[in-house]
C-alpha cells in the first residue's frame, strides 16, 4: 500500500486510531490510547488520524483548533510514532472520511445512535448545541476505521460502544454487498483503559472537565505534583486496589501500573502499610518520569512547523490513496455511476 509497504513486501495487518484535537490531551488519553500507538509499529501498518472533523461537533475556536492540530501531530511523534513507518494526518485532509460517512449513515439506525452513551453525555453537557454531527459522530468514526480495512483499533474503554457499532455497521453492509469491509477488533489495555478524574474518581478523566481533575500531557512537574497531591482518596488509609470501594487510591495504583511501575499486586505489596502521601509521591514520580522525555521532544518538534506540515502533507497523500481504494469499491457496490 504505502511507502511503508514498499520497503517490506508482505502485507501487514492494519491499525487505525484517532484523537480529537480539542482541549489539552490528558494522562487518560496517553494511558488509554496514545502510549499503545507506537508499540505495534513494526508488526502493523499504523494509521493515526488527528480527527478535527470530530472535534467540531462541539464549537471550537478556529485559530486554536488549527494550533491544536499541529500540536497533536507533534505529540504523536514525540510519543514515539515514527512518521516514516506510520501515517499521521488530519482527518479533514482526506475527504473520503466524509464521503464514506454519508454512505454509512444510510446503513445506521436512529435507534442505534440514540443508545450511544457518549452522545447522551455530550448532549447533556452541550444542551445549547445538540447538533446532528454530535448524533452521527459514531458513523464518522466507523468510516474512519472501515476506510482503511482496519484490523485493530487501540482505544480506551469509553470508545468500546462506538467500536461495536462500527462492527455492526460493517457486518450489515457486508451482509448486503459481500465482503467489502474488514471487521475490526478493539485493542483495549488491561490496566488503564479508563483513567479516572483526580477529583471525582468515579468519573472518567476528561479534557473537557476542570483543570484540577486531570494531568495534562504538557503539564510541568510542579503542576503535576500539585494536582496529584490534591487527588481525592478516602479516609481509611489503606493502600489497596479496590475500584468499587476505593476509587481514588485504585486510580493512582492503576496509573502507576500502566506506566510500568509493576503489576497492581506488586504495587499493593510494596506499598502496604505506607501512607497516601507516599502513594501520591510515587505516582507523581512515575508520571513525571514518563512525561518529561515526551515533553522535551514535543518542544523540539513544535518549533519546527515546516517539518510538521511536511509530515502532515505527505502522509495525507498516502492516506488519500488508501482511502480512495475502499471508497471506490463501496461507491460501486451501492450503485453510484462509474467515472469515465
Ligand atoms: P478522544 O479524543 O476523546 O480520546 C482519544 C483516546 O483516548 C482515550 N481516552 C481515555 N483512555 C483511558 N482513560 C481515559 N480517561 C481516557 N480519556 C480518553 C479514548 O478512549 C480514545 O482512545 N471518538 C474518538 C476519536 C476517534 C477514533 C476514531 C478513535 C475518532 N475516530 C477511530 C479510534 C478509531 C474520541 O473522541 O477520542
Short mmCIF file of C-alpha atoms in Angstrom, two decimals, residues 237 239 271-280:
data_model
loop_
_atom_site.label_atom_id
_atom_site.label_comp_id
_atom_site.label_asym_id
_atom_site.label_seq_id
_atom_site.Cartn_x
_atom_site.Cartn_y
_atom_site.Cartn_z
CA UNK A 237 -5.73 4.95 54.99
CA UNK A 239 -3.40 1.17 50.06
CA UNK A 271 3.18 -0.01 49.42
CA UNK A 272 1.34 -1.96 52.13
CA UNK A 273 1.43 -0.09 55.43
CA UNK A 274 2.56 3.19 53.84
CA UNK A 275 0.51 6.39 53.86
CA UNK A 276 -1.30 8.07 50.97
CA UNK A 277 1.47 10.70 50.91
CA UNK A 278 3.89 8.00 49.74
CA UNK A 279 1.38 6.65 47.22
CA UNK A 280 0.94 10.10 45.75
#
